[in-house]
Coordinates of N, CA and C in Angstrom, one line a residue:
X1 N 15.1 289.4 57.9 CA 15.4 288.6 56.8 C 15.2 289.5 55.5
X2 N 16.2 289.3 54.6 CA 16.1 290.1 53.4 C 15.1 289.4 52.4
X3 N 14.6 290.1 51.5 CA 13.7 289.4 50.5 C 14.3 288.3 49.8
X4 N 15.6 288.3 49.5 CA 16.3 287.2 48.8 C 16.4 286.0 49.6
X5 N 16.7 286.2 50.9 CA 16.8 285.0 51.8 C 15.4 284.4 52.0
X6 N 14.4 285.2 52.1 CA 13.0 284.7 52.2 C 12.6 283.9 51.0
X7 N 13.0 284.4 49.8 CA 12.7 283.8 48.6 C 13.3 282.4 48.5
X8 N 14.6 282.3 48.8 CA 15.3 281.1 48.8 C 14.8 280.1 49.8
X9 N 14.5 280.6 51.0 CA 13.9 279.7 52.1 C 12.6 279.1 51.6
X10 N 11.8 280.0 51.0 CA 10.5 279.5 50.6 C 10.6 278.5 49.4
X11 N 11.5 278.7 48.5 CA 11.8 277.8 47.4 C 12.3 276.5 47.9
X12 N 13.2 276.5 48.9 CA 13.7 275.3 49.5 C 12.6 274.5 50.2
X13 N 11.8 275.2 50.9 CA 10.7 274.5 51.6 C 9.7 273.9 50.6
X14 N 9.4 274.6 49.6 CA 8.5 274.0 48.5 C 9.2 272.8 47.9
X15 N 10.5 272.9 47.6 CA 11.2 271.7 47.0 C 11.2 270.5 47.9
X16 N 11.4 270.7 49.2 CA 11.4 269.6 50.2 C 10.0 269.0 50.2
X17 N 9.0 269.9 50.2 CA 7.6 269.4 50.3 C 7.3 268.5 49.0
X18 N 7.7 269.0 47.9 CA 7.4 268.2 46.6 C 8.1 266.9 46.7
X19 N 9.4 266.8 47.1 CA 10.1 265.6 47.2 C 9.4 264.6 48.2
X20 N 9.0 265.2 49.4 CA 8.3 264.4 50.4 C 7.0 263.8 49.8
X21 N 6.2 264.6 49.1 CA 5.0 264.1 48.5 C 5.2 263.0 47.5
X22 N 6.3 263.2 46.7 CA 6.6 262.2 45.6 C 7.0 260.9 46.3
X23 N 7.8 261.0 47.3 CA 8.2 259.7 48.0 C 7.0 259.0 48.6
X24 N 6.1 259.8 49.2 CA 4.9 259.2 49.8 C 4.1 258.5 48.8
X25 N 3.9 259.1 47.6 CA 3.1 258.5 46.5 C 3.8 257.2 46.0
X26 N 5.1 257.3 45.8 CA 5.8 256.2 45.3 C 5.7 255.0 46.3
X27 N 5.9 255.3 47.6 CA 5.9 254.2 48.6 C 4.5 253.6 48.7
X28 N 3.4 254.4 48.6 CA 2.1 253.8 48.7 C 1.7 253.1 47.4
X29 N 2.2 253.5 46.3 CA 1.9 252.8 45.1 C 2.5 251.4 45.1
X30 N 3.7 251.3 45.6 CA 4.4 250.0 45.7 C 3.6 249.1 46.7
X31 N 3.1 249.6 47.8 CA 2.4 248.8 48.7 C 1.1 248.3 48.1
X32 N 0.5 249.2 47.3 CA -0.9 248.8 46.8 C -0.8 248.1 45.4
X33 N 0.3 248.1 44.8 CA 0.4 247.5 43.5 C 0.1 246.0 43.6
X34 N -0.7 245.5 42.6 CA -1.0 244.0 42.6 C 0.3 243.2 42.3
X35 N 0.3 242.0 42.8 CA 1.4 241.1 42.5 C 1.5 240.8 41.0
X36 N 2.6 241.1 40.4 CA 2.7 240.9 39.0 C 3.3 239.6 38.6
X37 N 3.3 238.7 39.5 CA 3.8 237.3 39.3 C 2.7 236.3 39.6
X38 N 2.8 235.2 39.0 CA 2.0 234.0 39.3 C 2.9 232.9 39.8
X39 N 2.3 231.9 40.3 CA 3.1 230.7 40.9 C 2.7 229.4 40.2
X40 N 3.6 228.6 40.0 CA 3.4 227.2 39.5 C 4.0 226.3 40.6
X41 N 3.1 225.3 41.1 CA 3.6 224.4 42.1 C 3.5 223.0 41.5
X42 N 4.4 222.1 41.9 CA 4.4 220.8 41.5 C 5.4 219.9 42.2
X43 N 5.6 218.7 41.7 CA 6.5 217.7 42.2 C 7.4 217.1 41.1
X44 N 8.4 216.4 41.6 CA 9.3 215.8 40.6 C 9.3 214.3 40.8
X45 N 9.8 213.6 39.8 CA 10.0 212.1 39.9 C 11.2 211.8 39.1
X46 N 11.6 210.5 39.0 CA 12.7 210.0 38.3 C 12.5 208.6 38.0
X47 N 12.9 208.1 36.8 CA 12.7 206.6 36.5 C 13.7 205.8 37.2
X48 N 13.7 205.7 38.5 CA 14.6 204.9 39.3 C 14.0 204.6 40.7
X49 N 14.8 204.0 41.5 CA 14.4 203.7 42.9 C 14.6 204.9 43.8
X50 N 15.1 206.0 43.3 CA 15.3 207.2 44.1 C 15.1 208.4 43.2
X51 N 15.0 209.6 43.8 CA 14.8 210.8 43.0 C 16.0 211.8 43.3
X52 N 16.8 212.0 42.3 CA 18.0 212.8 42.5 C 17.6 214.3 42.5
X53 N 18.6 215.2 42.9 CA 18.4 216.6 42.8 C 18.1 217.0 41.4
X54 N 17.1 217.9 41.2 CA 16.7 218.3 39.9 C 16.6 219.8 39.8
X55 N 16.5 220.2 38.5 CA 16.2 221.6 38.2 C 14.9 221.6 37.4
X56 N 13.9 222.4 37.9 CA 12.6 222.5 37.2 C 12.6 223.9 36.6
X57 N 12.2 223.9 35.3 CA 12.1 225.2 34.6 C 10.8 225.4 33.9
X58 N 10.4 226.7 33.8 CA 9.3 227.1 33.1 C 9.8 227.8 31.8
X59 N 9.5 227.2 30.7 CA 10.0 227.7 29.4 C 8.8 228.5 28.7
X60 N 9.0 229.8 28.5 CA 7.9 230.5 27.8 C 7.6 229.8 26.4
X61 N 6.4 229.6 26.2 CA 5.9 228.9 24.9 C 6.4 229.8 23.7
X62 N 6.3 231.1 23.8 CA 6.6 232.0 22.7 C 8.1 232.4 22.7
X63 N 8.9 231.6 23.4 CA 10.4 231.9 23.4 C 10.8 232.8 24.6
X64 N 12.0 233.0 24.7 CA 12.5 233.8 25.8 C 13.2 233.0 26.8
X65 N 13.7 233.6 27.9 CA 14.5 232.9 28.9 C 13.6 232.1 29.8
X66 N 14.1 230.9 30.1 CA 13.4 230.0 31.0 C 13.7 230.5 32.5
X67 N 12.8 230.2 33.4 CA 12.9 230.5 34.8 C 13.0 229.1 35.5
X68 N 14.0 229.0 36.3 CA 14.3 227.7 36.9 C 14.4 227.8 38.4
X69 N 14.3 226.6 39.1 CA 14.5 226.5 40.5 C 15.1 225.1 40.8
X70 N 16.0 225.1 41.8 CA 16.6 223.8 42.2 C 15.6 223.1 43.1
X71 N 15.6 221.8 43.0 CA 14.7 220.9 43.8 C 15.5 219.9 44.5
X72 N 15.4 219.7 45.8 CA 16.2 218.8 46.5 C 15.9 217.3 46.1
X73 N 16.8 216.4 46.4 CA 16.6 215.0 46.2 C 15.5 214.5 47.1
X74 N 14.8 213.4 46.6 CA 13.8 212.8 47.4 C 14.5 211.9 48.4
X75 N 13.8 211.6 49.6 CA 14.4 210.7 50.6 C 13.2 210.0 51.2
X76 N 13.4 209.3 52.3 CA 12.4 208.5 52.9 C 11.3 209.4 53.5
X77 N 11.7 210.7 53.8 CA 10.7 211.6 54.4 C 10.0 212.4 53.3
X78 N 10.6 212.6 52.1 CA 10.1 213.4 51.1 C 10.2 212.6 49.8
X79 N 9.2 211.7 49.5 CA 9.3 210.8 48.4 C 9.1 211.5 47.1
X80 N 8.3 212.6 47.1 CA 8.1 213.3 45.8 C 8.4 214.8 46.2
X81 N 9.7 215.2 45.9 CA 10.0 216.6 46.2 C 9.1 217.6 45.5
X82 N 8.8 218.7 46.3 CA 7.9 219.7 45.7 C 8.8 220.9 45.3
X83 N 8.2 221.8 44.4 CA 8.9 223.0 44.0 C 7.8 224.0 43.7
X84 N 8.3 225.3 43.7 CA 7.4 226.4 43.3 C 8.2 227.3 42.4
X85 N 7.6 227.8 41.4 CA 8.2 228.8 40.5 C 7.4 230.0 40.5
X86 N 8.0 231.2 40.6 CA 7.3 232.5 40.5 C 7.6 233.0 39.1
X87 N 6.6 233.2 38.3 CA 6.8 233.6 36.9 C 5.9 234.8 36.5
X88 N 6.3 235.6 35.6 CA 5.4 236.6 35.0 C 4.2 235.9 34.3
X89 N 3.1 236.7 34.2 CA 2.0 236.2 33.5 C 2.4 235.7 32.1
X90 N 1.9 234.5 31.7 CA 2.2 234.0 30.4 C 1.9 232.5 30.3
X91 N 2.4 231.9 29.3 CA 2.2 230.5 28.9 C 3.5 229.8 28.9
X92 N 3.6 228.6 29.6 CA 4.8 228.0 29.8 C 4.7 226.5 29.6
X93 N 5.9 225.9 29.2 CA 6.1 224.4 29.2 C 6.9 224.2 30.5
X94 N 6.6 223.1 31.2 CA 7.3 222.8 32.4 C 8.2 221.6 32.2
X95 N 9.5 221.7 32.5 CA 10.4 220.6 32.4 C 11.3 220.4 33.6
X96 N 11.9 219.3 33.7 CA 12.8 219.0 34.8 C 14.0 218.2 34.3
X97 N 15.1 218.4 34.8 CA 16.3 217.6 34.5 C 17.2 217.4 35.7
X98 N 18.0 216.4 35.6 CA 18.8 216.0 36.8 C 19.9 217.1 36.9
X99 N 20.1 217.6 38.1 CA 21.1 218.6 38.4 C 22.5 218.2 38.1
X100 N 22.9 217.0 38.5 CA 24.3 216.5 38.3 C 24.3 215.1 37.8
X101 N 24.0 214.9 36.5 CA 23.9 213.6 35.9 C 25.2 212.8 36.0
X102 N 26.3 213.5 35.8 CA 27.7 212.9 35.9 C 27.9 212.3 37.3
X103 N 27.5 213.0 38.3 CA 27.6 212.5 39.7 C 26.8 211.3 39.9
X104 N 25.8 211.0 39.2 CA 25.0 209.8 39.3 C 25.5 208.7 38.5
X105 N 26.5 209.0 37.6 CA 26.9 208.0 36.6 C 25.9 207.7 35.6
X106 N 25.1 208.7 35.3 CA 24.0 208.6 34.4 C 24.3 209.3 33.1
X107 N 23.7 208.7 32.0 CA 23.9 209.3 30.7 C 22.7 210.2 30.4
X108 N 21.9 210.6 31.4 CA 20.7 211.4 31.2 C 20.9 212.9 31.2
X109 N 22.2 213.3 31.0 CA 22.5 214.7 31.1 C 21.7 215.6 30.2
X110 N 21.4 215.1 29.0 CA 20.6 216.0 28.1 C 19.1 215.7 28.1
X111 N 18.7 214.8 28.9 CA 17.3 214.4 29.0 C 16.5 215.4 29.9
X112 N 15.3 215.7 29.4 CA 14.4 216.5 30.2 C 13.1 215.8 30.3
X113 N 12.5 215.8 31.5 CA 11.1 215.4 31.6 C 10.2 216.6 31.5
X114 N 9.1 216.3 30.9 CA 8.1 217.4 30.7 C 6.7 217.1 31.3
X115 N 5.9 218.1 31.5 CA 4.5 217.9 31.8 C 3.8 217.7 30.5
X116 N 3.3 216.5 30.2 CA 2.7 216.2 28.9 C 1.4 215.5 29.1
X117 N 0.7 215.2 28.0 CA -0.5 214.4 28.0 C -0.3 213.0 28.6
X118 N 0.9 212.5 28.3 CA 1.2 211.2 28.9 C 1.1 211.2 30.4
X119 N 1.5 212.3 31.0 CA 1.4 212.4 32.5 C 0.0 212.4 32.9
X120 N -0.9 213.1 32.2 CA -2.3 213.2 32.5 C -3.0 211.9 32.3
X121 N -2.4 211.0 31.5 CA -2.9 209.6 31.2 C -2.5 208.7 32.4
X122 N -1.8 209.2 33.4 CA -1.4 208.4 34.5 C -0.1 207.6 34.2
X123 N 0.7 208.1 33.2 CA 2.0 207.4 32.8 C 1.7 206.0 32.3
X124 N 0.6 205.8 31.7 CA 0.2 204.5 31.2 C 0.8 204.2 29.9
X125 N 1.4 203.1 29.7 CA 2.1 202.7 28.5 C 1.2 202.8 27.3
X126 N 0.0 202.4 27.5 CA -1.0 202.5 26.4 C -1.2 203.9 25.8
X127 N -0.9 204.9 26.6 CA -1.1 206.3 26.2 C 0.2 206.7 25.5
X128 N 0.2 206.9 24.3 CA 1.4 207.2 23.5 C 1.5 208.7 23.2
X129 N 0.7 209.5 23.8 CA 0.7 211.0 23.5 C 1.7 211.7 24.4
X130 N 2.8 212.1 23.9 CA 3.8 212.8 24.7 C 3.8 214.3 24.3
X131 N 2.7 214.9 23.9 CA 2.6 216.3 23.6 C 2.7 217.1 24.9
X132 N 3.6 218.1 24.8 CA 3.7 219.0 26.0 C 2.5 219.8 26.2
X133 N 2.1 220.0 27.5 CA 0.9 220.8 27.8 C 1.3 222.2 28.3
X134 N 0.9 223.2 27.6 CA 1.2 224.6 28.0 C 0.4 224.9 29.3
X135 N 1.1 225.6 30.2 CA 0.5 226.0 31.4 C 0.2 227.5 31.4
X136 N -1.0 228.0 31.5 CA -1.3 229.4 31.5 C -1.3 229.9 33.0
X137 N -0.5 231.0 33.2 CA -0.3 231.6 34.5 C -0.7 233.0 34.4
X138 N -1.6 233.4 35.3 CA -2.1 234.8 35.4 C -1.4 235.5 36.6
X139 N -1.3 236.8 36.6 CA -0.8 237.5 37.8 C -1.6 237.1 39.0
X140 N -0.9 237.0 40.1 CA -1.5 236.8 41.5 C -2.3 235.5 41.6
X141 N -2.0 234.5 40.7 CA -2.7 233.2 40.7 C -1.7 232.1 40.9
X142 N -2.2 230.9 41.3 CA -1.3 229.7 41.5 C -1.9 228.6 40.7
X143 N -1.0 228.0 39.9 CA -1.4 226.7 39.2 C -0.7 225.6 39.9
X144 N -1.5 224.6 40.4 CA -1.0 223.5 41.2 C -1.0 222.2 40.5
X145 N -0.3 221.3 41.1 CA -0.2 219.9 40.7 C 0.4 219.7 39.3
X146 N 1.4 220.4 39.0 CA 2.1 220.3 37.7 C 3.2 219.3 37.9
X147 N 3.3 218.2 37.1 CA 4.2 217.1 37.3 C 5.0 216.9 36.1
X148 N 6.2 217.4 35.9 CA 7.0 217.1 34.7 C 7.6 215.7 34.9
X149 N 6.8 214.6 34.6 CA 7.2 213.2 34.9 C 7.5 212.5 33.6
X150 N 7.3 213.1 32.4 CA 7.4 212.3 31.2 C 8.9 212.4 30.7
X151 N 9.7 211.4 31.2 CA 11.1 211.2 30.9 C 11.2 210.5 29.5
X152 N 10.1 210.1 28.9 CA 10.2 209.4 27.6 C 9.9 210.2 26.4
X153 N 9.7 211.5 26.6 CA 9.4 212.4 25.5 C 10.7 212.5 24.6
X154 N 10.5 212.6 23.3 CA 11.6 212.7 22.4 C 11.3 213.9 21.5

């Protein structure tokens, strides 16, 4: 082997080793990285004798794009459909709206139900506070029992 061939072979071997080490570190950092999302779990309702398909959204309190998920309609097996949203750490208002109001013959197309003080009062008519309640979500945590049931908020 000539000195030039040995030099290029050694450089190639070092380059391959550096790439292999970089890939190994990248792979292991992904496996060990903490979950950078939190979860919000809840149920839906609707002011009727049935619960139609809905869309539940987490709206960042400080603005930004909302994160939404489809929720199936309720039925005799699933009277209160459940949902889960995976969201980045932050503070959110939780809302729900009917997925296809025209298909229901409903004029509630622009209505949204929210998780409010009224919900925490047990939806009692005497409770007149319809203030939205912000939900704080931290990385790798789950906030449970969030119910955007206040269809009377204006």
